[in-house]
Tab-separated table of C-alpha atoms in Angstrom:
chain	number	residue	atom	x	y	z
Q	1	ALA	CA	0.000	0.000	0.000
Q	2	GLN	CA	1.108	3.502	-0.691
Q	3	THR	CA	2.125	5.553	2.314
Q	4	VAL	CA	3.302	9.094	2.722
Q	5	THR	CA	5.529	9.987	5.649
Q	6	GLN	CA	6.260	13.412	7.018
Q	7	SER	CA	8.724	12.922	9.819
Q	8	GLN	CA	8.682	16.493	11.099
Q	9	PRO	CA	5.484	17.250	13.043
Q	10	GLU	CA	6.673	20.795	13.695
Q	11	MET	CA	9.219	23.123	12.164
Q	12	SER	CA	10.111	26.736	12.692
Q	13	VAL	CA	11.989	29.283	10.616
Q	14	GLN	CA	13.062	32.857	11.017
Q	15	GLU	CA	11.414	35.326	8.714
Q	16	ALA	CA	13.383	35.741	5.475
Q	17	GLU	CA	15.268	32.481	6.040
Q	18	THR	CA	14.940	29.188	4.202
Q	19	VAL	CA	13.323	26.034	5.501
Q	20	THR	CA	12.985	22.539	4.088
Q	21	LEU	CA	10.106	20.209	4.874
Q	22	SER	CA	10.646	16.502	4.380
Q	23	CYS	CA	8.407	13.931	2.776
Q	24	THR	CA	8.992	10.332	1.800
Q	25	TYR	CA	6.591	7.952	0.157
Q	26	ASP	CA	6.324	4.321	-0.690
Q	27	THR	CA	5.110	3.048	-4.036
Q	28	SER	CA	5.791	0.413	-6.624
Q	29	GLU	CA	4.445	2.596	-9.419
Q	30	SER	CA	6.611	4.536	-11.830
Q	31	ASP	CA	4.086	7.087	-13.036
Q	32	TYR	CA	2.470	9.194	-10.343
Q	33	TYR	CA	2.124	12.725	-9.043
Q	34	LEU	CA	3.284	14.399	-5.879
Q	35	PHE	CA	1.920	17.521	-4.250
Q	36	TRP	CA	2.458	19.892	-1.403
Q	37	TYR	CA	-0.611	21.546	0.062
Q	38	LYS	CA	-0.733	24.344	2.593
Q	39	GLN	CA	-3.463	24.641	5.213
Q	40	PRO	CA	-3.391	27.998	7.022
Q	41	PRO	CA	-5.506	28.711	10.109
Q	42	SER	CA	-8.499	29.349	7.846
Q	43	ARG	CA	-8.270	25.604	7.079
Q	44	GLN	CA	-8.575	26.154	3.337
Q	45	MET	CA	-6.296	23.650	1.618
Q	46	ILE	CA	-4.184	25.444	-0.957
Q	47	LEU	CA	-2.093	23.792	-3.633
Q	48	VAL	CA	1.506	24.920	-3.282
Q	49	ILE	CA	3.301	22.857	-5.882
Q	50	ARG	CA	3.010	19.651	-7.886
Q	51	GLN	CA	5.507	17.307	-9.481
Q	52	GLU	CA	5.008	14.684	-12.148
Q	53	ALA	CA	7.135	11.640	-11.466
Q	54	TYR	CA	8.201	11.292	-15.095
Q	55	LYS	CA	9.787	14.740	-15.014
Q	56	GLN	CA	13.343	14.864	-13.764
Q	57	GLN	CA	13.336	18.613	-13.365
Q	58	ASN	CA	12.308	19.814	-9.934
Q	59	ALA	CA	9.152	21.919	-9.858
Q	60	THR	CA	9.396	25.550	-8.776
Q	61	GLU	CA	6.741	28.101	-7.922
Q	62	ASN	CA	8.213	31.449	-6.933
Q	63	ARG	CA	9.693	30.979	-3.438
Q	64	PHE	CA	8.665	27.326	-3.287
Q	65	SER	CA	10.698	24.556	-4.825
Q	66	VAL	CA	10.976	20.829	-4.422
Q	67	ASN	CA	13.810	18.361	-4.310
Q	68	PHE	CA	12.401	15.272	-5.973
Q	69	GLN	CA	14.546	12.172	-5.603
Q	70	LYS	CA	12.622	9.402	-7.360
Q	71	ALA	CA	14.974	6.574	-6.534
Q	72	ALA	CA	14.989	7.530	-2.881
Q	73	LYS	CA	11.235	8.225	-2.960
Q	74	SER	CA	11.811	11.567	-1.380
Q	75	PHE	CA	9.953	14.804	-2.083
Q	76	SER	CA	11.028	17.719	0.082
Q	77	LEU	CA	9.692	21.266	-0.059
Q	78	LYS	CA	11.996	24.250	0.223
Q	79	ILE	CA	10.562	27.605	1.161
Q	80	SER	CA	12.918	30.500	0.511
Q	81	ASP	CA	12.687	33.987	2.008
Q	82	SER	CA	10.061	32.788	4.465
Q	83	GLN	CA	7.212	35.152	5.173
Q	84	LEU	CA	4.788	35.372	8.066
Q	85	GLY	CA	2.019	34.258	5.737
Q	86	ASP	CA	3.812	30.981	5.149
Q	87	ALA	CA	2.887	29.842	8.646
Q	88	ALA	CA	0.556	26.873	8.188
Q	89	MET	CA	0.233	23.121	8.165
Q	90	TYR	CA	1.886	21.615	5.130
Q	91	PHE	CA	0.717	18.300	3.749
Q	92	CYS	CA	2.593	16.157	1.293
Q	93	ALA	CA	0.369	14.087	-0.996
Q	94	TYR	CA	0.807	11.267	-3.486
Q	95	ARG	CA	-1.530	10.533	-6.382
Q	96	SER	CA	-1.497	7.042	-7.842
Q	97	PRO	CA	-2.089	6.213	-11.508
Q	98	SER	CA	-5.595	5.107	-10.508
Q	99	ASN	CA	-6.377	8.578	-9.120
Q	100	GLN	CA	-6.118	7.638	-5.472
Q	101	PHE	CA	-4.630	10.249	-3.186
Q	102	TYR	CA	-2.659	9.658	-0.008
Q	103	PHE	CA	-1.758	12.386	2.432
Q	104	GLY	CA	0.987	12.649	4.988
Q	105	THR	CA	0.321	13.575	8.590
Q	106	GLY	CA	1.422	17.144	8.073
Q	107	THR	CA	4.133	19.504	9.283
Q	108	SER	CA	3.203	22.579	11.262
Q	109	LEU	CA	5.405	25.475	10.193
Q	110	THR	CA	5.926	28.468	12.449
Q	111	VAL	CA	7.530	31.620	11.068
Q	112	ILE	CA	9.327	33.674	13.683
Q	113	PRO	CA	9.369	37.441	13.089
Y	1	GLY	CA	-9.048	28.791	-12.199
Y	2	ALA	CA	-9.934	25.566	-10.366
Y	3	VAL	CA	-12.147	27.076	-7.692
Y	4	VAL	CA	-14.197	24.822	-5.446
Y	5	SER	CA	-16.927	26.194	-3.219
Y	6	GLN	CA	-18.528	24.521	-0.255
Y	7	HIS	CA	-21.736	25.467	1.490
Y	8	PRO	CA	-22.470	26.057	4.270
Y	9	SER	CA	-19.212	27.031	5.913
Y	10	ARG	CA	-20.663	26.453	9.363
Y	11	VAL	CA	-23.727	24.610	10.549
Y	12	ILE	CA	-25.113	23.861	13.964
Y	13	CYS	CA	-27.866	21.328	14.262
Y	14	LYS	CA	-29.710	19.316	16.859
Y	15	SER	CA	-29.022	15.671	17.426
Y	16	GLY	CA	-31.178	13.491	15.201
Y	17	THR	CA	-31.537	15.946	12.347
Y	18	SER	CA	-29.977	15.708	8.899
Y	19	VAL	CA	-27.546	18.150	7.369
Y	20	LYS	CA	-26.653	18.584	3.705
Y	21	ILE	CA	-23.315	19.995	2.566
Y	22	GLU	CA	-22.815	21.078	-1.033
Y	23	CYS	CA	-19.576	21.038	-2.962
Y	24	ARG	CA	-19.337	22.802	-6.309
Y	25	SER	CA	-16.582	23.157	-8.852
Y	26	LEU	CA	-17.134	26.686	-10.115
Y	27	ASP	CA	-14.998	26.925	-13.215
Y	28	PHE	CA	-14.388	23.369	-14.286
Y	29	GLN	CA	-16.137	20.044	-14.557
Y	30	ALA	CA	-15.159	17.346	-12.135
Y	31	THR	CA	-15.966	13.729	-12.785
Y	32	THR	CA	-14.498	12.842	-9.414
Y	33	MET	CA	-14.951	14.563	-6.091
Y	34	PHE	CA	-13.721	13.479	-2.696
Y	35	TRP	CA	-15.113	13.970	0.785
Y	36	TYR	CA	-12.814	14.204	3.772
Y	37	ARG	CA	-13.174	14.581	7.474
Y	38	GLN	CA	-10.520	16.334	9.484
Y	39	PHE	CA	-10.060	16.281	13.227
Y	40	PRO	CA	-8.136	19.079	14.953
Y	41	LYS	CA	-4.417	19.047	14.248
Y	42	GLN	CA	-4.717	15.901	12.157
Y	43	SER	CA	-4.481	15.016	8.520
Y	44	LEU	CA	-7.392	14.527	6.172
Y	45	MET	CA	-9.320	11.296	6.485
Y	46	LEU	CA	-10.880	10.201	3.217
Y	47	MET	CA	-14.514	9.274	3.662
Y	48	ALA	CA	-15.625	8.575	0.118
Y	49	THR	CA	-14.941	9.089	-3.542
Y	50	SER	CA	-17.827	10.543	-5.496
Y	51	ASN	CA	-18.085	9.835	-9.207
Y	52	GLU	CA	-20.575	11.675	-11.371
Y	53	GLY	CA	-23.487	9.494	-12.379
Y	54	SER	CA	-22.555	6.509	-10.240
Y	55	LYS	CA	-22.601	5.427	-6.643
Y	56	ALA	CA	-19.965	6.750	-4.314
Y	57	THR	CA	-17.162	4.535	-3.108
Y	58	TYR	CA	-16.875	4.596	0.663
Y	59	GLU	CA	-13.760	3.961	2.699
Y	60	GLN	CA	-13.720	1.163	5.189
Y	61	GLY	CA	-15.468	2.098	8.397
Y	62	VAL	CA	-17.562	4.882	6.869
Y	63	GLU	CA	-21.285	4.192	7.110
Y	64	LYS	CA	-22.817	4.755	3.714
Y	65	ASP	CA	-26.320	4.981	5.146
Y	66	LYS	CA	-25.250	7.712	7.492
Y	67	PHE	CA	-23.152	9.738	5.081
Y	68	LEU	CA	-25.162	9.922	1.884
Y	69	ILE	CA	-23.276	11.191	-1.127
Y	70	ASN	CA	-24.847	12.288	-4.375
Y	71	HIS	CA	-22.900	13.454	-7.415
Y	72	ALA	CA	-25.696	14.370	-9.775
Y	73	SER	CA	-23.757	16.642	-12.089
Y	74	LEU	CA	-20.222	17.385	-13.178
Y	75	THR	CA	-20.092	20.419	-10.910
Y	76	LEU	CA	-22.000	19.380	-7.811
Y	77	SER	CA	-21.618	16.749	-5.127
Y	78	THR	CA	-23.541	16.691	-1.874
Y	79	LEU	CA	-22.878	15.031	1.447
Y	80	THR	CA	-25.846	14.469	3.726
Y	81	VAL	CA	-25.187	13.543	7.317
Y	82	THR	CA	-28.326	11.709	8.374
Y	83	SER	CA	-29.545	11.512	11.958
Y	84	ALA	CA	-26.552	13.474	13.121
Y	85	HIS	CA	-25.101	12.869	16.565
Y	86	PRO	CA	-22.534	14.829	18.571
Y	87	GLU	CA	-19.780	12.440	17.516
Y	88	ASP	CA	-20.380	13.543	13.916
Y	89	SER	CA	-19.227	17.028	14.833
Y	90	SER	CA	-16.166	17.709	12.752
Y	91	PHE	CA	-14.661	19.642	9.870
Y	92	TYR	CA	-15.715	18.264	6.504
Y	93	ILE	CA	-13.776	19.120	3.348
Y	94	CYS	CA	-14.588	18.324	-0.242
Y	95	SER	CA	-12.282	18.369	-3.216
Y	96	ALA	CA	-12.669	18.113	-6.949
Y	97	THR	CA	-10.210	16.683	-9.398
Y	98	ARG	CA	-9.156	18.714	-12.388
Y	99	ILE	CA	-6.829	16.801	-14.673
Y	100	ASP	CA	-4.415	15.258	-12.138
Y	101	THR	CA	-4.763	17.632	-9.209
Y	102	GLN	CA	-7.198	17.929	-6.329
Y	103	TYR	CA	-8.590	21.341	-5.529
Y	104	PHE	CA	-10.260	21.807	-2.194
Y	105	GLY	CA	-13.306	23.591	-0.935
Y	106	PRO	CA	-13.002	25.822	2.120
Y	107	GLY	CA	-14.591	23.231	4.412
Y	108	THR	CA	-17.678	22.998	6.583
Y	109	ARG	CA	-17.633	23.076	10.334
Y	110	LEU	CA	-20.447	20.859	11.622
Y	111	THR	CA	-21.500	21.069	15.237
Y	112	VAL	CA	-24.165	18.696	16.491
Y	113	LEU	CA	-25.745	19.634	19.791
């Protein structure tokens, strides 16, 4: 069965600094998708970034980038120039070829002014 | 694009009554929608997968007679909590799939007195 593991329940970062959130997953598939979602206190889940497994190039969205290591089944999220608005729960998610989604347990990110 | 609305955002009801929650994809058609339940400080728990024009697929342990799901059109899925009890109080989130990505509604806070 596919599983998604986020080993850091909580992380903190100083404003304007960089932080990396970890995510590993388990799958026997070769074609899948990976996502990072952000859930601020409003509880609205917001898509941060997505990565297709067949693409070797790491996805980037402004200050957010991923380090996708397919062989290691690792998918970390790097947030550069952290801002107060980045404070939230971050969930890593895996989508299987059959359109099933699996979420990690989340990492709570605190941004220190 | 890819906006998902959810209504109501909050509902308080008496024990024994039924509550309907609507999930709409506003600017795209979604053949698949998902319903989640989220407890405080926890990840999303998938309740069921809703496919347009067919019966929903429920996760193990989710009572299909209690949580009625209807996906009558490509833009609307509804979740009805029947004979609600205090233990059904929770945060319910829907999502709709566009291409390979899930987009989430803002959630519904259900409180059963």
